[in-house]
Coordinates of N, CA and C in Angstrom, one line a residue:
Chain A
S1 N 0.7 -1.3 0.0 CA -0.1 -0.2 0.1 C 0.9 1.3 -0.1
A2 N 0.2 2.3 0.0 CA 1.1 3.9 -0.4 C 1.5 4.1 1.2
V3 N 2.5 4.8 0.8 CA 3.0 5.5 2.1 C 3.1 6.7 2.0
I4 N 2.5 7.4 2.9 CA 2.4 9.0 3.1 C 3.1 9.8 4.1
S5 N 3.8 10.5 3.7 CA 4.9 11.4 4.6 C 3.9 12.8 4.7
Q6 N 3.5 13.1 6.1 CA 2.6 14.2 6.2 C 3.7 15.3 7.2
K7 N 3.9 16.4 6.9 CA 4.5 17.4 7.5 C 3.7 18.8 7.7
P8 N 3.9 19.5 9.0 CA 4.8 18.9 10.1 C 3.7 18.0 10.8
S9 N 4.2 17.5 11.9 CA 3.5 16.5 12.8 C 3.1 17.2 13.9
R10 N 3.1 18.4 14.3 CA 2.8 19.1 15.1 C 3.3 20.6 15.0
D11 N 2.2 21.5 15.5 CA 2.6 22.8 15.3 C 1.8 24.0 16.3
I12 N 2.7 24.6 16.9 CA 1.7 25.5 17.9 C 1.8 26.9 17.1
C13 N 0.6 27.8 16.8 CA 0.6 29.0 15.9 C -0.1 30.1 16.6
Q14 N 0.1 31.2 16.4 CA -0.5 32.3 16.9 C -1.8 32.4 16.0
R15 N -2.8 32.7 16.7 CA -4.0 33.3 15.8 C -3.8 34.4 14.9
G16 N -4.4 34.2 13.8 CA -4.5 35.1 12.6 C -3.5 34.7 11.5
T17 N -2.4 33.7 11.9 CA -1.5 33.4 10.9 C -2.0 32.3 10.1
S18 N -1.2 31.5 9.3 CA -1.6 30.6 8.6 C -0.7 29.5 8.4
L19 N -1.1 28.2 8.3 CA -0.1 27.1 8.5 C -0.6 26.1 7.2
T20 N 0.5 25.8 6.5 CA 0.4 24.9 5.3 C 0.9 23.3 5.6
I21 N 0.2 22.4 5.4 CA 0.5 21.2 5.6 C 0.7 20.4 4.4
Q22 N 1.6 19.6 4.5 CA 2.2 18.9 3.4 C 2.0 17.7 3.5
C23 N 1.5 16.9 2.4 CA 1.5 15.2 2.2 C 2.1 14.7 0.9
Q24 N 3.1 13.9 1.0 CA 3.8 13.4 0.0 C 3.7 12.0 -0.1
V25 N 3.2 11.4 -1.0 CA 2.7 9.9 -1.5 C 4.1 9.3 -2.2
D26 N 4.1 8.0 -1.9 CA 5.3 7.6 -2.6 C 5.0 6.8 -3.7
S27 N 3.5 7.2 -4.4 CA 3.0 6.7 -5.6 C 2.2 7.4 -6.1
Q28 N 1.8 7.4 -7.3 CA 1.0 8.2 -7.9 C -0.4 7.8 -7.6
V29 N -1.3 8.7 -7.1 CA -2.5 8.5 -6.9 C -3.5 9.6 -7.5
T30 N -4.7 9.1 -7.7 CA -5.7 10.1 -8.3 C -6.3 11.1 -7.5
M31 N -7.0 10.7 -6.4 CA -7.5 11.3 -5.5 C -6.8 11.6 -4.1
M32 N -6.7 12.8 -3.5 CA -6.4 12.6 -2.2 C -7.4 13.3 -1.3
F33 N -7.5 13.0 -0.2 CA -8.7 13.7 0.9 C -7.8 14.2 1.9
W34 N -8.6 15.4 2.7 CA -8.3 16.2 3.7 C -9.2 16.0 4.6
Y35 N -9.0 15.6 5.9 CA -9.7 15.4 6.9 C -9.4 16.4 8.1
R36 N -10.4 16.7 9.1 CA -10.1 17.5 10.4 C -10.5 16.5 11.1
Q37 N -9.9 16.4 12.5 CA -10.5 15.5 13.5 C -10.3 16.8 14.7
Q38 N -11.4 17.2 15.1 CA -11.4 18.1 16.5 C -11.1 17.1 17.8
P39 N -10.7 17.8 18.7 CA -10.4 16.9 19.9 C -11.8 16.1 20.5
G40 N -11.6 14.9 20.4 CA -12.4 14.1 21.2 C -13.5 13.8 20.2
Q41 N -13.4 14.2 18.8 CA -14.3 13.8 17.7 C -13.7 13.0 16.7
S42 N -14.8 12.5 16.0 CA -14.1 11.7 14.6 C -13.7 12.4 13.7
L43 N -13.4 11.8 12.7 CA -12.7 12.6 11.4 C -14.0 13.2 10.5
T44 N -13.7 14.4 10.2 CA -14.6 14.9 9.1 C -13.7 15.5 8.0
L45 N -14.3 15.1 6.8 CA -14.0 15.4 5.4 C -13.9 16.8 5.1
I46 N -13.0 17.6 4.9 CA -12.8 18.7 4.7 C -12.9 19.2 3.0
A47 N -12.2 18.1 2.2 CA -12.2 18.2 0.7 C -11.4 17.3 -0.1
T48 N -11.8 17.1 -1.1 CA -11.1 16.2 -1.9 C -10.3 16.9 -2.9
A49 N -9.2 16.4 -3.3 CA -8.2 17.0 -4.2 C -7.9 16.4 -5.2
N50 N -8.3 16.6 -6.7 CA -8.0 15.9 -7.8 C -7.0 16.7 -8.5
Q51 N -6.0 15.9 -8.9 CA -4.8 16.5 -9.7 C -5.1 17.5 -10.7
G52 N -4.9 18.4 -10.9 CA -5.3 19.7 -12.0 C -6.7 20.2 -12.0
S53 N -7.4 19.8 -11.0 CA -8.5 20.7 -10.7 C -8.6 21.1 -9.4
E54 N -9.5 21.8 -9.5 CA -9.9 22.7 -8.1 C -10.6 21.6 -7.1
A55 N -10.2 21.8 -5.7 CA -10.7 20.9 -4.9 C -12.1 20.9 -4.5
T56 N -12.7 19.9 -4.4 CA -14.2 19.9 -3.9 C -14.6 20.0 -2.5
Y57 N -15.1 21.1 -1.9 CA -15.1 20.9 -0.6 C -16.4 20.7 0.2
E58 N -16.3 20.0 1.2 CA -17.8 19.8 1.9 C -18.6 20.7 2.6
S59 N -19.6 20.7 2.9 CA -20.4 21.7 3.5 C -19.9 22.2 4.7
G60 N -19.5 23.4 4.9 CA -19.1 24.0 6.2 C -17.7 24.3 5.9
F61 N -16.9 24.1 4.7 CA -15.6 24.3 4.6 C -15.4 25.1 3.2
V62 N -14.7 26.1 3.4 CA -14.4 27.1 2.3 C -12.9 27.4 1.7
I63 N -12.8 27.4 0.5 CA -11.4 27.4 -0.4 C -10.7 28.8 0.5
D64 N -11.4 29.7 1.0 CA -10.8 30.9 1.7 C -9.9 30.4 2.8
K65 N -10.6 29.5 3.5 CA -10.1 29.5 4.9 C -9.1 28.3 4.9
F66 N -9.5 27.1 3.7 CA -8.8 25.9 3.5 C -8.2 25.8 2.1
P67 N -7.6 26.5 1.7 CA -7.1 26.5 0.4 C -6.2 25.3 0.3
I68 N -6.3 24.3 -1.1 CA -5.6 23.3 -1.3 C -4.9 23.3 -2.8
S69 N -3.6 22.8 -2.8 CA -3.1 22.6 -3.9 C -2.9 21.3 -3.9
R70 N -2.8 21.0 -5.5 CA -2.4 19.3 -5.6 C -1.9 19.4 -7.1
P71 N -0.5 20.0 -7.2 CA 0.4 20.2 -8.4 C 0.8 18.8 -9.1
N72 N 0.6 17.9 -8.7 CA 0.9 16.4 -9.2 C 0.2 15.4 -8.7
L73 N 0.8 14.2 -8.8 CA 0.0 12.8 -8.7 C 0.5 12.0 -7.1
T74 N 1.4 13.1 -6.7 CA 2.0 12.5 -5.4 C 2.2 13.3 -4.4
F75 N 1.5 14.5 -4.6 CA 1.8 15.8 -3.6 C 0.7 16.8 -3.4
S76 N 0.1 17.0 -2.1 CA -0.8 18.2 -2.0 C -0.5 18.7 -0.8
T77 N -1.0 20.0 -0.8 CA -0.9 20.7 0.6 C -2.3 21.4 1.0
L78 N -2.6 21.6 2.5 CA -3.6 22.0 2.7 C -2.9 23.2 3.6
T79 N -3.7 24.5 3.4 CA -3.3 25.5 4.3 C -4.6 26.0 5.1
V80 N -4.3 26.2 6.4 CA -5.1 27.0 7.2 C -5.0 28.2 7.6
S81 N -6.0 29.1 7.1 CA -5.7 30.4 7.0 C -6.2 31.1 8.1
N82 N -5.9 32.4 8.3 CA -6.3 33.2 9.7 C -6.8 32.3 10.5
M83 N -5.8 31.7 11.1 CA -6.4 30.7 12.3 C -6.8 31.2 13.5
S84 N -7.7 30.6 14.1 CA -8.1 30.8 15.5 C -8.2 29.6 16.5
P85 N -8.4 29.8 17.6 CA -8.5 28.6 18.6 C -9.2 27.5 18.2
E86 N -10.4 27.8 17.3 CA -11.3 27.0 17.3 C -10.7 26.0 16.0
D87 N -9.5 26.4 15.4 CA -8.9 25.6 14.2 C -7.9 24.7 14.9
S88 N -7.6 24.3 16.2 CA -7.0 23.6 16.9 C -7.6 22.2 16.7
S89 N -6.9 21.4 16.0 CA -7.5 20.0 15.6 C -6.1 19.1 15.0
I90 N -6.6 17.9 14.8 CA -5.5 17.1 14.2 C -6.0 17.2 12.7
Y91 N -5.0 17.3 11.6 CA -5.7 17.4 10.1 C -4.8 16.3 9.6
L92 N -5.5 15.6 8.8 CA -4.9 14.1 8.2 C -5.4 14.1 6.6
C93 N -4.4 13.6 5.8 CA -4.7 13.6 4.5 C -4.4 12.0 4.2
S94 N -5.4 11.4 3.3 CA -5.5 10.2 2.9 C -5.5 9.9 1.6
V95 N -5.5 8.7 1.0 CA -5.5 8.3 -0.5 C -6.3 7.0 -0.6
A96 N -6.7 6.9 -1.5 CA -7.2 5.5 -1.9 C -6.8 4.9 -3.2
Q97 N -6.6 3.6 -3.3 CA -5.9 2.9 -4.2 C -6.6 1.9 -5.1
G98 N -7.8 2.3 -5.5 CA -8.2 1.2 -6.3 C -9.5 0.5 -5.5
A99 N -10.3 -0.3 -6.1 CA -11.6 -0.8 -5.9 C -11.1 -2.0 -4.9
N100 N -10.4 -2.7 -4.8 CA -10.1 -3.5 -3.8 C -9.0 -3.4 -2.8
Y101 N -8.7 -2.1 -2.5 CA -7.5 -1.7 -1.4 C -8.3 -0.8 -0.7
G102 N -7.6 -0.8 0.6 CA -8.0 0.0 1.7 C -7.4 1.7 1.4
Y103 N -7.5 2.6 2.3 CA -7.4 3.8 2.1 C -6.3 3.9 3.0
T104 N -5.3 4.7 2.7 CA -4.1 4.9 3.7 C -4.0 6.6 4.2
F105 N -3.6 6.6 5.5 CA -3.7 7.8 5.9 C -2.3 8.3 6.4
G106 N -2.0 9.6 6.4 CA -0.9 10.0 6.9 C -0.8 10.1 8.4
S107 N 0.0 10.5 8.9 CA 0.1 10.3 10.6 C -0.4 11.4 11.2
G108 N -0.9 12.5 10.4 CA -1.5 13.5 11.1 C -0.7 14.7 11.4
T109 N -1.4 16.0 11.5 CA -0.8 17.4 11.9 C -1.5 17.9 13.2
R110 N -1.0 17.8 14.3 CA -1.7 18.2 15.4 C -1.5 19.8 15.5
L111 N -2.4 20.6 15.4 CA -2.3 22.0 15.2 C -3.1 22.4 16.6
T112 N -2.3 23.5 17.3 CA -2.6 24.1 18.3 C -2.8 25.6 18.2
V113 N -3.7 26.3 18.2 CA -3.6 27.7 17.8 C -3.7 28.5 19.4
V114 N -3.0 29.6 19.6 CA -3.0 30.1 20.8 C -3.1 31.6 20.6
Chain B
D1 N -23.7 7.3 0.8 CA -23.2 6.2 1.3 C -24.2 5.8 2.7
A2 N -24.4 4.4 2.8 CA -25.1 4.0 4.0 C -24.7 4.5 5.3
K3 N -25.5 4.6 6.0 CA -25.1 5.0 7.4 C -25.0 3.6 8.3
T4 N -24.0 4.0 9.2 CA -23.5 2.6 10.0 C -23.8 3.0 11.4
T5 N -24.1 1.8 12.3 CA -24.5 2.2 13.6 C -23.4 1.2 14.3
Q6 N -22.8 1.7 15.4 CA -22.0 0.9 16.3 C -22.3 1.6 17.8
P7 N -21.8 0.3 18.8 CA -22.1 0.9 20.2 C -20.5 1.6 20.4
P8 N -21.0 2.8 21.4 CA -19.9 3.6 21.5 C -18.7 3.2 22.1
S9 N -19.0 2.2 23.1 CA -17.7 1.6 23.7 C -17.8 0.1 24.2
M10 N -16.7 -0.6 24.2 CA -16.9 -1.9 24.5 C -15.7 -2.2 25.3
D11 N -15.7 -3.1 26.4 CA -14.5 -3.8 26.9 C -14.2 -5.3 26.6
C12 N -12.6 -5.6 26.6 CA -12.5 -6.9 26.4 C -11.5 -7.3 27.0
A13 N -11.5 -8.6 27.6 CA -10.4 -8.9 28.4 C -8.9 -9.6 27.5
E14 N -7.8 -9.1 27.9 CA -6.5 -9.4 27.0 C -6.6 -11.1 26.9
G15 N -6.3 -11.5 25.4 CA -6.3 -12.9 25.2 C -7.6 -13.2 24.6
R16 N -8.7 -12.6 25.1 CA -10.1 -13.3 24.6 C -10.4 -12.4 23.1
A17 N -11.5 -13.1 22.5 CA -11.8 -12.3 21.4 C -12.7 -11.3 21.7
A18 N -12.4 -10.1 20.7 CA -13.3 -9.3 20.5 C -14.2 -9.1 19.4
N19 N -15.4 -9.1 19.7 CA -16.2 -9.0 18.7 C -17.2 -7.7 18.5
L20 N -16.8 -6.9 17.7 CA -17.4 -5.7 17.4 C -18.5 -5.5 16.3
P21 N -19.6 -5.3 16.7 CA -20.5 -5.2 15.8 C -21.0 -3.9 15.1
C22 N -21.3 -4.1 14.0 CA -21.8 -2.9 13.0 C -23.2 -3.4 12.4
N23 N -24.1 -2.0 12.6 CA -25.4 -2.1 11.9 C -25.3 -1.4 10.4
H24 N -25.5 -2.0 9.5 CA -25.8 -1.0 8.1 C -27.1 -1.3 7.3
S25 N -27.9 -1.3 7.7 CA -29.1 -1.8 7.3 C -29.8 -1.2 5.8
T26 N -29.1 0.0 5.4 CA -29.5 0.6 4.3 C -28.3 0.4 3.3
I27 N -27.3 -0.5 3.3 CA -26.2 -1.1 2.4 C -26.7 -1.1 1.2
S28 N -26.1 -0.7 0.0 CA -26.6 -1.3 -1.4 C -25.8 -2.1 -2.0
G29 N -26.2 -2.8 -3.0 CA -25.6 -3.8 -3.5 C -24.1 -3.6 -3.7
N30 N -23.7 -2.2 -4.3 CA -22.3 -2.0 -4.8 C -21.6 -1.4 -3.5
E31 N -21.9 -1.3 -2.4 CA -21.2 -0.9 -1.2 C -20.5 -2.0 -0.4
Y32 N -19.3 -1.5 -0.1 CA -18.5 -2.2 0.7 C -18.4 -1.9 2.0
V33 N -18.2 -2.9 3.2 CA -18.1 -2.6 4.7 C -16.5 -2.6 4.7
Y34 N -15.8 -1.4 5.2 CA -14.5 -1.3 5.7 C -14.5 -1.1 7.1
W35 N -13.3 -1.8 7.8 CA -13.3 -1.3 9.1 C -11.6 -0.9 9.2
Y36 N -11.5 0.2 10.2 CA -10.4 1.2 10.4 C -10.4 1.3 11.8
R37 N -9.2 1.2 12.2 CA -8.8 1.7 13.8 C -8.1 2.7 13.8
Q38 N -8.2 3.7 15.2 CA -7.5 4.6 15.3 C -7.0 4.4 16.8
I39 N -6.0 4.4 16.9 CA -5.0 4.3 18.0 C -4.6 5.7 18.5
H40 N -4.8 6.1 19.7 CA -4.8 7.5 20.2 C -3.5 8.0 19.4
S41 N -4.0 9.5 18.8 CA -3.3 10.2 18.2 C -2.4 10.2 16.9
Q42 N -3.0 8.7 16.7 CA -2.4 8.4 15.2 C -3.6 8.3 14.0
G43 N -2.9 8.3 12.8 CA -3.9 8.4 11.7 C -4.5 7.0 11.7
P44 N -5.9 6.8 11.1 CA -6.5 5.7 11.1 C -5.7 4.5 10.3
Q45 N -6.1 3.3 10.8 CA -5.2 2.1 10.0 C -6.2 1.1 9.6
Y46 N -6.2 0.7 8.3 CA -7.0 0.0 7.6 C -6.8 -1.5 8.4
I47 N -7.9 -2.3 8.4 CA -8.1 -3.5 9.0 C -8.5 -4.4 8.0
I48 N -9.7 -4.3 7.6 CA -10.2 -5.2 6.7 C -11.4 -4.7 5.8
H49 N -11.9 -5.2 4.8 CA -12.9 -5.0 4.2 C -13.6 -6.0 3.4
G50 N -15.1 -6.0 3.1 CA -15.6 -7.0 2.3 C -16.6 -6.6 1.9
L51 N -17.1 -7.4 0.8 CA -18.5 -7.0 0.1 C -19.8 -7.9 0.6
K52 N -19.4 -9.4 0.4 CA -20.9 -10.2 1.0 C -20.2 -11.5 1.5
N53 N -18.9 -11.8 1.2 CA -18.3 -13.0 1.8 C -17.5 -12.7 3.1
N54 N -17.3 -13.7 4.0 CA -16.5 -13.5 5.4 C -15.1 -13.2 4.6
E55 N -14.4 -12.4 5.5 CA -12.9 -12.3 5.1 C -12.1 -12.5 6.3
T56 N -10.8 -12.9 6.2 CA -10.0 -12.9 7.2 C -8.4 -12.7 6.7
N57 N -7.8 -12.0 7.4 CA -6.4 -11.7 7.2 C -5.5 -11.7 8.4
E58 N -4.5 -11.1 8.6 CA -3.5 -11.4 9.6 C -4.0 -10.5 10.9
M59 N -5.0 -9.8 10.7 CA -5.1 -8.9 11.5 C -6.6 -9.2 12.3
A60 N -7.4 -9.7 11.4 CA -8.9 -9.9 12.0 C -9.8 -10.7 11.0
S61 N -11.0 -10.8 11.4 CA -12.1 -11.7 10.4 C -13.2 -10.6 10.4
L62 N -13.6 -10.5 9.1 CA -15.2 -9.9 9.0 C -15.9 -10.7 8.7
I63 N -17.1 -10.8 9.6 CA -18.3 -11.5 9.2 C -19.3 -10.7 8.9
I64 N -20.0 -10.8 7.7 CA -21.2 -10.2 7.0 C -22.4 -11.0 6.8
T65 N -23.3 -10.8 7.5 CA -24.5 -11.4 7.4 C -25.4 -11.6 6.0
E66 N -26.0 -12.7 5.8 CA -26.5 -12.9 4.5 C -27.1 -11.8 3.9
D67 N -28.0 -11.1 4.8 CA -28.6 -10.2 4.2 C -27.9 -8.5 3.9
R68 N -26.7 -8.8 4.5 CA -25.5 -7.6 4.6 C -26.0 -6.5 5.1
K69 N -27.2 -6.7 6.2 CA -27.4 -5.2 6.9 C -26.8 -5.5 8.0
S70 N -25.7 -6.2 8.5 CA -24.9 -6.1 9.5 C -23.8 -6.9 9.5
S71 N -22.5 -6.6 10.2 CA -21.3 -7.2 10.1 C -20.6 -7.3 11.6
T72 N -19.6 -7.9 11.7 CA -19.1 -8.1 13.0 C -17.4 -8.3 12.6
L73 N -17.0 -7.3 13.4 CA -15.2 -7.5 13.2 C -14.7 -8.2 14.3
I74 N -13.7 -9.2 14.2 CA -13.3 -9.9 15.1 C -12.1 -10.1 15.5
L75 N -11.5 -9.6 16.5 CA -10.2 -9.6 16.8 C -10.0 -11.1 17.8
P76 N -9.2 -11.9 17.2 CA -9.4 -13.3 17.8 C -8.7 -13.4 19.1
H77 N -7.6 -12.7 19.3 CA -6.9 -12.8 20.6 C -6.6 -11.4 21.1
A78 N -7.3 -10.6 21.7 CA -7.2 -9.2 21.8 C -5.9 -8.8 22.8
T79 N -5.1 -8.2 22.3 CA -4.1 -7.6 23.1 C -4.0 -6.2 23.6
L80 N -3.6 -5.9 24.4 CA -3.6 -4.3 25.2 C -3.0 -3.2 23.9
R81 N -2.6 -3.7 23.0 CA -2.4 -2.8 21.6 C -3.5 -2.7 20.8
D82 N -4.4 -3.4 21.1 CA -5.7 -3.4 20.1 C -6.7 -2.1 20.8
T83 N -6.2 -1.7 22.1 CA -7.2 -0.8 22.4 C -7.0 0.4 21.4
A84 N -8.3 0.9 21.1 CA -8.4 2.0 20.1 C -9.9 2.1 19.7
V85 N -10.0 3.3 19.0 CA -11.5 3.4 18.5 C -11.5 2.7 16.9
Y86 N -12.7 2.1 16.6 CA -12.7 0.9 15.7 C -13.7 1.7 14.8
Y87 N -13.8 1.8 13.7 CA -14.7 2.6 12.7 C -15.1 1.3 11.7
C88 N -16.5 1.4 11.5 CA -17.2 0.8 10.5 C -17.7 1.6 9.7
I89 N -17.3 1.5 8.1 CA -17.5 2.4 7.2 C -18.0 1.9 6.1
V90 N -19.3 2.3 5.3 CA -19.7 1.7 4.0 C -19.5 2.5 2.9
T91 N -18.9 2.0 2.0 CA -18.8 3.1 0.6 C -18.7 2.1 -0.7
K92 N -18.7 2.8 -1.6 CA -18.5 2.1 -2.8 C -17.0 2.1 -2.9
A93 N -16.8 0.9 -3.5 CA -15.1 0.7 -3.6 C -14.6 1.3 -4.8
N94 N -14.3 2.7 -4.5 CA -13.9 3.4 -6.2 C -13.1 4.5 -5.4
S95 N -11.9 4.6 -5.8 CA -10.9 5.5 -5.4 C -11.4 7.0 -5.2
G96 N -12.6 7.4 -5.8 CA -13.2 8.8 -6.1 C -14.1 8.9 -5.0
Y97 N -14.1 8.1 -4.0 CA -15.2 8.1 -2.9 C -14.3 8.3 -1.5
A98 N -14.4 9.5 -0.7 CA -13.9 9.3 0.6 C -14.6 8.7 1.4
L99 N -13.9 8.2 2.5 CA -14.7 7.5 3.5 C -15.3 8.7 4.6
N100 N -16.4 8.1 5.0 CA -17.1 9.1 5.7 C -17.2 8.6 7.4
F101 N -16.4 9.1 8.1 CA -16.4 8.4 9.5 C -17.5 8.7 10.2
G102 N -18.2 7.6 11.0 CA -19.2 8.1 12.1 C -18.4 8.0 13.7
K103 N -19.0 8.0 14.5 CA -18.6 7.9 16.0 C -17.6 6.6 16.1
G104 N -17.7 5.5 15.8 CA -16.9 4.5 15.9 C -17.4 3.8 17.5
T105 N -16.5 2.8 17.6 CA -16.9 1.9 19.0 C -15.5 2.0 19.5
S106 N -15.2 2.8 20.9 CA -14.0 2.7 21.6 C -13.7 1.3 22.4
L107 N -13.0 0.7 21.9 CA -12.6 -0.6 22.7 C -11.5 -0.6 23.7
L108 N -11.9 -0.9 24.6 CA -10.8 -1.0 25.8 C -10.2 -2.5 26.0
V109 N -9.1 -2.9 25.9 CA -8.6 -4.3 26.1 C -7.9 -4.1 27.5
T110 N -8.6 -5.0 28.4 CA -8.0 -4.7 29.9 C -7.3 -6.0 30.0
P111 N -6.1 -6.0 31.1 CA -5.4 -7.0 31.5 C -6.1 -8.3 32.4

């Protein structure tokens, strides 16, 4: 299965600033997915990133707040913009590998906004 | 995607089998049942998936009822390291579909 390198693993940021999270996959994948996991909660899908087109955002998430880049089939970034303490969460990327394979997740980025 | 229902928490003694149930009564014919687990502060880990036949791998067994409306994940000999939140997810097996996570079952394996 694919191996995902996600960076940074954690960060503490000042409110009003932005953080860019990177996910590098060791193989080419069509779709990449970005999730948020708020403290004590399950994972919530933020958006789906397809190479060469704009990401598709889920209800409650907007591009201005969470811009995503997908420059090639092995890499994607998620930016958390103009952060507030409510953005303190774990952010995870994920890829799927076809009909009969599971989905692989990055190790997550633990973000704390102060 | 079909909705799933899982008990919020379960306990299991170390060395015993852990049987985690999942209801998915609205599952459609082309949807698979996936199981993932998340150990504290880590990314979710794939365990197993199936369509209608029972499946077994080195981690677990998946038993799907004949009507496909429910399934059970079996960890045959639970260890302390199996303490985690277990998610049952139903989705079409196509890389264009994201996994939608419910609340899962928090499994505590005790000595």
